[in-house]
Amino acid sequence: DIQMTQSPSTLSASVGDRVTITCRASQSITNWLAWYQQKPGKAPKLLIYKASSLQSGVPSRFSGSGSGTEFTLTISSLQPDDFATYYCQHYNSYWWTFGQGTKVEIK
Amino acid sequence: QVQLMESGGGLVKPGGSLRLSCAASGFTFSDYYMNWIRQTPGKGLEWVSYISSRGNTIFYADSVKGRFTISRDNAKKSLYLQMNSLRVDDTAVYYCAREFRGSSSDWGQGILVTVSS
């Protein structure tokens, strides 16, 4: 089974900071990777699909990159609404595997 | 707009059964693959099951295979998850999710299933 490992687990940042979260796969997954944002008590919200495609309606400060085994989610200028937990997710035909999450906290 | 609404959760004893439902609206339900995904504080997000648009292709995570059954009724625009032989570690918030290019653009609000004696 492919394992997805996110880093860091927690990130402290300030409004306006550039933030980068990394997701590493235990083997190559080409570009079948998505990123979600989740706030307490809410369902995950899709930000990025197929590694770098911005989901409709998501602000352009969010971007995704990478292929193979290493992927990144970047928030170019952190906004107050962005403090949340972020998850990566790999798609393998029908099987989904999630990373363990990265909590972005206020510094 | 797309809406997915789960129901049927609650408290059940180990070994018991529950049937979750997910009512869909705002899109052509019969055109989409659907998934059940669950979330626990300890294990995070876990994919549970997948069903194709016509219901003829189904997959399960190893952790639920043989105990859970996914199904759908396209006429009723509804997705189901029959959960039998429930265990304490099945305790989670369960989400139904519409598949979109290897991910999910739409999730329900989630429904809590608690397995406890």
mmCIF file of C-alpha atoms in Angstrom:
data_model
loop_
_atom_site.group_PDB
_atom_site.id
_atom_site.type_symbol
_atom_site.label_atom_id
_atom_site.label_comp_id
_atom_site.label_asym_id
_atom_site.label_seq_id
_atom_site.Cartn_x
_atom_site.Cartn_y
_atom_site.Cartn_z
ATOM 1 C CA ASP A 1 0.000 0.000 0.000
ATOM 2 C CA ILE A 2 1.117 3.530 -0.751
ATOM 3 C CA GLN A 3 1.674 5.676 2.319
ATOM 4 C CA MET A 4 1.275 9.448 2.313
ATOM 5 C CA THR A 5 3.361 11.453 4.776
ATOM 6 C CA GLN A 6 2.749 15.125 5.393
ATOM 7 C CA SER A 7 5.143 17.596 6.988
ATOM 8 C CA PRO A 8 5.098 19.441 9.195
ATOM 9 C CA SER A 9 2.310 18.143 11.453
ATOM 10 C CA THR A 10 1.805 21.636 12.857
ATOM 11 C CA LEU A 11 2.837 24.960 11.444
ATOM 12 C CA SER A 12 2.706 28.319 13.218
ATOM 13 C CA ALA A 13 2.457 31.304 10.912
ATOM 14 C CA SER A 14 1.281 34.901 10.729
ATOM 15 C CA VAL A 15 -1.140 36.611 8.403
ATOM 16 C CA GLY A 16 0.704 37.500 5.215
ATOM 17 C CA ASP A 17 3.257 34.682 5.523
ATOM 18 C CA ARG A 18 4.059 32.343 2.650
ATOM 19 C CA VAL A 19 3.285 28.816 3.808
ATOM 20 C CA THR A 20 4.404 25.531 2.281
ATOM 21 C CA ILE A 21 3.156 22.064 3.240
ATOM 22 C CA THR A 22 4.797 18.926 1.871
ATOM 23 C CA CYS A 23 3.276 15.538 1.112
ATOM 24 C CA ARG A 24 5.503 12.586 0.257
ATOM 25 C CA ALA A 25 4.337 9.309 -1.235
ATOM 26 C CA SER A 26 6.053 6.002 -0.466
ATOM 27 C CA GLN A 27 6.230 5.339 -4.214
ATOM 28 C CA SER A 28 5.524 7.267 -7.396
ATOM 29 C CA ILE A 29 1.907 8.332 -7.808
ATOM 30 C CA THR A 30 2.378 10.455 -10.969
ATOM 31 C CA ASN A 31 0.046 13.428 -10.342
ATOM 32 C CA TRP A 32 -2.930 11.766 -8.660
ATOM 33 C CA LEU A 33 -2.861 14.002 -5.630
ATOM 34 C CA ALA A 34 -5.424 16.344 -4.093
ATOM 35 C CA TRP A 35 -5.314 18.865 -1.260
ATOM 36 C CA TYR A 36 -8.134 19.695 1.138
ATOM 37 C CA GLN A 37 -8.732 22.277 3.822
ATOM 38 C CA GLN A 38 -10.762 21.315 6.876
ATOM 39 C CA LYS A 39 -12.085 23.465 9.680
ATOM 40 C CA PRO A 40 -13.381 22.073 13.000
ATOM 41 C CA GLY A 41 -16.762 20.419 12.691
ATOM 42 C CA LYS A 42 -16.853 20.781 8.910
ATOM 43 C CA ALA A 43 -16.253 18.472 5.983
ATOM 44 C CA PRO A 44 -13.022 18.785 4.018
ATOM 45 C CA LYS A 45 -13.029 21.313 1.186
ATOM 46 C CA LEU A 46 -11.226 20.525 -2.068
ATOM 47 C CA LEU A 47 -8.516 23.058 -2.919
ATOM 48 C CA ILE A 48 -6.314 21.361 -5.521
ATOM 49 C CA TYR A 49 -6.803 18.256 -7.685
ATOM 50 C CA LYS A 50 -4.378 16.387 -9.940
ATOM 51 C CA ALA A 51 -1.483 17.946 -8.040
ATOM 52 C CA SER A 52 -1.732 21.452 -9.475
ATOM 53 C CA SER A 53 -5.267 22.191 -10.736
ATOM 54 C CA LEU A 54 -7.067 24.820 -8.691
ATOM 55 C CA GLN A 55 -10.630 23.859 -7.840
ATOM 56 C CA SER A 56 -13.262 26.324 -9.017
ATOM 57 C CA GLY A 57 -13.924 29.072 -6.503
ATOM 58 C CA VAL A 58 -10.700 28.553 -4.528
ATOM 59 C CA PRO A 59 -8.590 31.720 -4.119
ATOM 60 C CA SER A 60 -5.514 31.941 -6.323
ATOM 61 C CA ARG A 61 -3.224 32.290 -3.287
ATOM 62 C CA PHE A 62 -3.461 28.498 -3.058
ATOM 63 C CA SER A 63 -1.279 26.512 -5.431
ATOM 64 C CA GLY A 64 -0.080 22.952 -5.746
ATOM 65 C CA SER A 65 2.978 21.467 -7.379
ATOM 66 C CA GLY A 66 4.955 18.272 -7.670
ATOM 67 C CA SER A 67 4.855 14.886 -9.298
ATOM 68 C CA GLY A 68 6.131 11.417 -8.592
ATOM 69 C CA THR A 69 6.666 11.209 -4.849
ATOM 70 C CA GLU A 70 6.916 14.785 -3.585
ATOM 71 C CA PHE A 71 4.182 17.389 -3.632
ATOM 72 C CA THR A 72 3.656 20.786 -2.081
ATOM 73 C CA LEU A 73 0.731 23.006 -1.223
ATOM 74 C CA THR A 74 1.647 26.681 -1.054
ATOM 75 C CA ILE A 75 -0.372 29.541 0.347
ATOM 76 C CA SER A 76 1.249 32.652 -1.049
ATOM 77 C CA SER A 77 -0.058 35.085 1.574
ATOM 78 C CA LEU A 78 -1.793 33.540 4.563
ATOM 79 C CA GLN A 79 -5.191 35.038 5.347
ATOM 80 C CA PRO A 80 -7.200 34.816 8.608
ATOM 81 C CA ASP A 81 -9.622 32.390 6.962
ATOM 82 C CA ASP A 82 -6.764 30.000 6.115
ATOM 83 C CA PHE A 83 -6.061 28.831 9.670
ATOM 84 C CA ALA A 84 -7.222 25.236 9.407
ATOM 85 C CA THR A 85 -5.979 21.684 8.916
ATOM 86 C CA TYR A 86 -4.798 20.611 5.473
ATOM 87 C CA TYR A 87 -4.764 17.081 4.091
ATOM 88 C CA CYS A 88 -3.255 15.547 1.003
ATOM 89 C CA GLN A 89 -5.013 12.611 -0.670
ATOM 90 C CA HIS A 90 -3.793 10.097 -3.226
ATOM 91 C CA TYR A 91 -6.111 8.420 -5.704
ATOM 92 C CA ASN A 92 -5.225 4.954 -6.987
ATOM 93 C CA SER A 93 -7.995 3.789 -9.372
ATOM 94 C CA TYR A 94 -10.635 3.678 -6.657
ATOM 95 C CA TRP A 95 -8.566 3.545 -3.444
ATOM 96 C CA TRP A 96 -7.930 6.805 -1.643
ATOM 97 C CA THR A 97 -5.150 7.349 0.884
ATOM 98 C CA PHE A 98 -4.922 10.463 3.019
ATOM 99 C CA GLY A 99 -2.000 12.126 4.717
ATOM 100 C CA GLN A 100 -2.206 12.614 8.458
ATOM 101 C CA GLY A 101 -2.848 16.353 8.191
ATOM 102 C CA THR A 102 -1.045 19.620 8.823
ATOM 103 C CA LYS A 103 -2.559 22.088 11.258
ATOM 104 C CA VAL A 104 -1.830 25.717 10.416
ATOM 105 C CA GLU A 105 -1.993 27.772 13.594
ATOM 106 C CA ILE A 106 -1.764 31.456 14.372
ATOM 107 C CA LYS A 107 1.734 32.443 15.474
ATOM 108 C CA GLN B 1 -26.184 23.782 -5.698
ATOM 109 C CA VAL B 2 -24.819 20.356 -4.876
ATOM 110 C CA GLN B 3 -26.060 18.995 -1.575
ATOM 111 C CA LEU B 4 -25.299 15.707 0.146
ATOM 112 C CA MET B 5 -27.008 14.906 3.421
ATOM 113 C CA GLU B 6 -26.192 11.860 5.529
ATOM 114 C CA SER B 7 -28.574 10.277 8.001
ATOM 115 C CA GLY B 8 -28.898 7.102 10.035
ATOM 116 C CA GLY B 9 -26.011 7.454 12.424
ATOM 117 C CA GLY B 10 -26.116 6.988 16.173
ATOM 118 C CA LEU B 11 -25.039 4.818 19.057
ATOM 119 C CA VAL B 12 -24.858 1.065 18.572
ATOM 120 C CA LYS B 13 -23.371 -1.795 20.585
ATOM 121 C CA PRO B 14 -20.419 -3.818 19.299
ATOM 122 C CA GLY B 15 -21.674 -6.466 16.914
ATOM 123 C CA GLY B 16 -24.691 -4.387 15.972
ATOM 124 C CA SER B 17 -25.789 -2.903 12.657
ATOM 125 C CA LEU B 18 -26.592 0.503 11.219
ATOM 126 C CA ARG B 19 -27.604 1.717 7.779
ATOM 127 C CA LEU B 20 -26.391 5.111 6.669
ATOM 128 C CA SER B 21 -28.145 7.015 3.912
ATOM 129 C CA CYS B 22 -26.956 9.945 1.827
ATOM 130 C CA ALA B 23 -29.541 12.032 -0.026
ATOM 131 C CA ALA B 24 -28.187 13.886 -3.047
ATOM 132 C CA SER B 25 -29.557 16.964 -4.781
ATOM 133 C CA GLY B 26 -28.417 19.689 -7.149
ATOM 134 C CA PHE B 27 -26.737 17.388 -9.671
ATOM 135 C CA THR B 28 -27.448 14.363 -11.843
ATOM 136 C CA PHE B 29 -26.739 11.702 -9.223
ATOM 137 C CA SER B 30 -26.728 8.826 -11.706
ATOM 138 C CA ASP B 31 -23.751 10.350 -13.558
ATOM 139 C CA TYR B 32 -21.333 10.243 -10.629
ATOM 140 C CA TYR B 33 -19.207 7.729 -8.763
ATOM 141 C CA MET B 34 -19.689 8.019 -5.012
ATOM 142 C CA ASN B 35 -17.628 7.216 -1.946
ATOM 143 C CA TRP B 36 -17.959 6.815 1.782
ATOM 144 C CA ILE B 37 -15.114 8.231 3.848
ATOM 145 C CA ARG B 38 -14.786 8.262 7.623
ATOM 146 C CA GLN B 39 -12.811 10.337 10.073
ATOM 147 C CA THR B 40 -11.618 9.653 13.584
ATOM 148 C CA PRO B 41 -9.442 11.825 15.822
ATOM 149 C CA GLY B 42 -6.905 9.053 16.100
ATOM 150 C CA LYS B 43 -6.694 7.670 12.558
ATOM 151 C CA GLY B 44 -7.649 10.735 10.561
ATOM 152 C CA LEU B 45 -9.418 10.415 7.226
ATOM 153 C CA GLU B 46 -9.973 6.908 5.882
ATOM 154 C CA TRP B 47 -11.584 5.913 2.596
ATOM 155 C CA VAL B 48 -14.245 3.249 3.227
ATOM 156 C CA SER B 49 -15.985 2.317 -0.001
ATOM 157 C CA TYR B 50 -16.580 3.248 -3.642
ATOM 158 C CA ILE B 51 -19.492 2.621 -5.996
ATOM 159 C CA SER B 52 -19.640 3.370 -9.702
ATOM 160 C CA SER B 53 -22.391 5.472 -11.243
ATOM 161 C CA ARG B 54 -24.548 2.479 -12.154
ATOM 162 C CA GLY B 55 -23.629 0.493 -9.067
ATOM 163 C CA ASN B 56 -21.975 -2.331 -10.959
ATOM 164 C CA THR B 57 -18.450 -1.712 -9.641
ATOM 165 C CA ILE B 58 -17.848 -1.654 -5.914
ATOM 166 C CA PHE B 59 -14.729 -1.627 -3.747
ATOM 167 C CA TYR B 60 -14.087 -1.646 -0.018
ATOM 168 C CA ALA B 61 -11.222 -0.860 2.302
ATOM 169 C CA ASP B 62 -9.776 -4.001 3.862
ATOM 170 C CA SER B 63 -10.860 -2.770 7.295
ATOM 171 C CA VAL B 64 -14.572 -3.064 6.387
ATOM 172 C CA LYS B 65 -14.604 -5.748 3.697
ATOM 173 C CA GLY B 66 -17.146 -8.451 4.471
ATOM 174 C CA ARG B 67 -18.931 -6.300 7.061
ATOM 175 C CA PHE B 68 -20.062 -3.185 5.150
ATOM 176 C CA THR B 69 -22.145 -3.022 1.962
ATOM 177 C CA ILE B 70 -22.401 0.041 -0.240
ATOM 178 C CA SER B 71 -25.369 0.520 -2.572
ATOM 179 C CA ARG B 72 -27.245 3.242 -4.395
ATOM 180 C CA ASP B 73 -30.696 3.960 -5.760
ATOM 181 C CA ASN B 74 -30.349 6.358 -8.682
ATOM 182 C CA ALA B 75 -34.114 6.840 -8.934
ATOM 183 C CA LYS B 76 -34.164 8.047 -5.342
ATOM 184 C CA LYS B 77 -30.841 9.906 -5.702
ATOM 185 C CA SER B 78 -29.558 8.127 -2.639
ATOM 186 C CA LEU B 79 -26.416 6.353 -1.489
ATOM 187 C CA TYR B 80 -26.357 3.805 1.309
ATOM 188 C CA LEU B 81 -23.894 2.070 3.597
ATOM 189 C CA GLN B 82 -25.088 -1.004 5.449
ATOM 190 C CA MET B 83 -22.757 -1.606 8.370
ATOM 191 C CA ASN B 84 -22.873 -4.980 10.109
ATOM 192 C CA SER B 85 -20.733 -6.554 12.822
ATOM 193 C CA LEU B 86 -19.745 -3.120 14.012
ATOM 194 C CA ARG B 87 -16.630 -2.773 16.118
ATOM 195 C CA VAL B 88 -15.469 -0.100 18.538
ATOM 196 C CA ASP B 89 -12.885 1.055 15.999
ATOM 197 C CA ASP B 90 -15.646 1.779 13.464
ATOM 198 C CA THR B 91 -16.555 4.776 15.619
ATOM 199 C CA ALA B 92 -16.153 7.806 13.371
ATOM 200 C CA VAL B 93 -17.820 10.594 11.493
ATOM 201 C CA TYR B 94 -18.938 9.149 8.157
ATOM 202 C CA TYR B 95 -19.087 11.304 5.038
ATOM 203 C CA CYS B 96 -20.555 10.610 1.639
ATOM 204 C CA ALA B 97 -18.566 12.273 -1.126
ATOM 205 C CA ARG B 98 -19.024 12.807 -4.848
ATOM 206 C CA GLU B 99 -16.037 11.744 -6.892
ATOM 207 C CA PHE B 100 -14.300 14.358 -9.028
ATOM 208 C CA ARG B 101 -11.091 13.589 -10.950
ATOM 209 C CA GLY B 102 -9.624 11.342 -8.306
ATOM 210 C CA SER B 103 -10.777 13.513 -5.427
ATOM 211 C CA SER B 104 -14.025 14.882 -4.062
ATOM 212 C CA SER B 105 -15.410 18.302 -4.742
ATOM 213 C CA ASP B 106 -18.517 17.736 -2.634
ATOM 214 C CA TRP B 107 -18.978 16.167 0.774
ATOM 215 C CA GLY B 108 -21.936 15.773 3.079
ATOM 216 C CA GLN B 109 -21.914 17.365 6.507
ATOM 217 C CA GLY B 110 -20.974 14.048 8.109
ATOM 218 C CA ILE B 111 -22.829 11.750 10.474
ATOM 219 C CA LEU B 112 -21.478 10.359 13.738
ATOM 220 C CA VAL B 113 -21.462 6.625 14.341
ATOM 221 C CA THR B 114 -20.537 5.560 17.862
ATOM 222 C CA VAL B 115 -19.917 1.897 18.641
ATOM 223 C CA SER B 116 -19.831 1.346 22.358
ATOM 224 C CA SER B 117 -21.216 -0.999 24.959
#
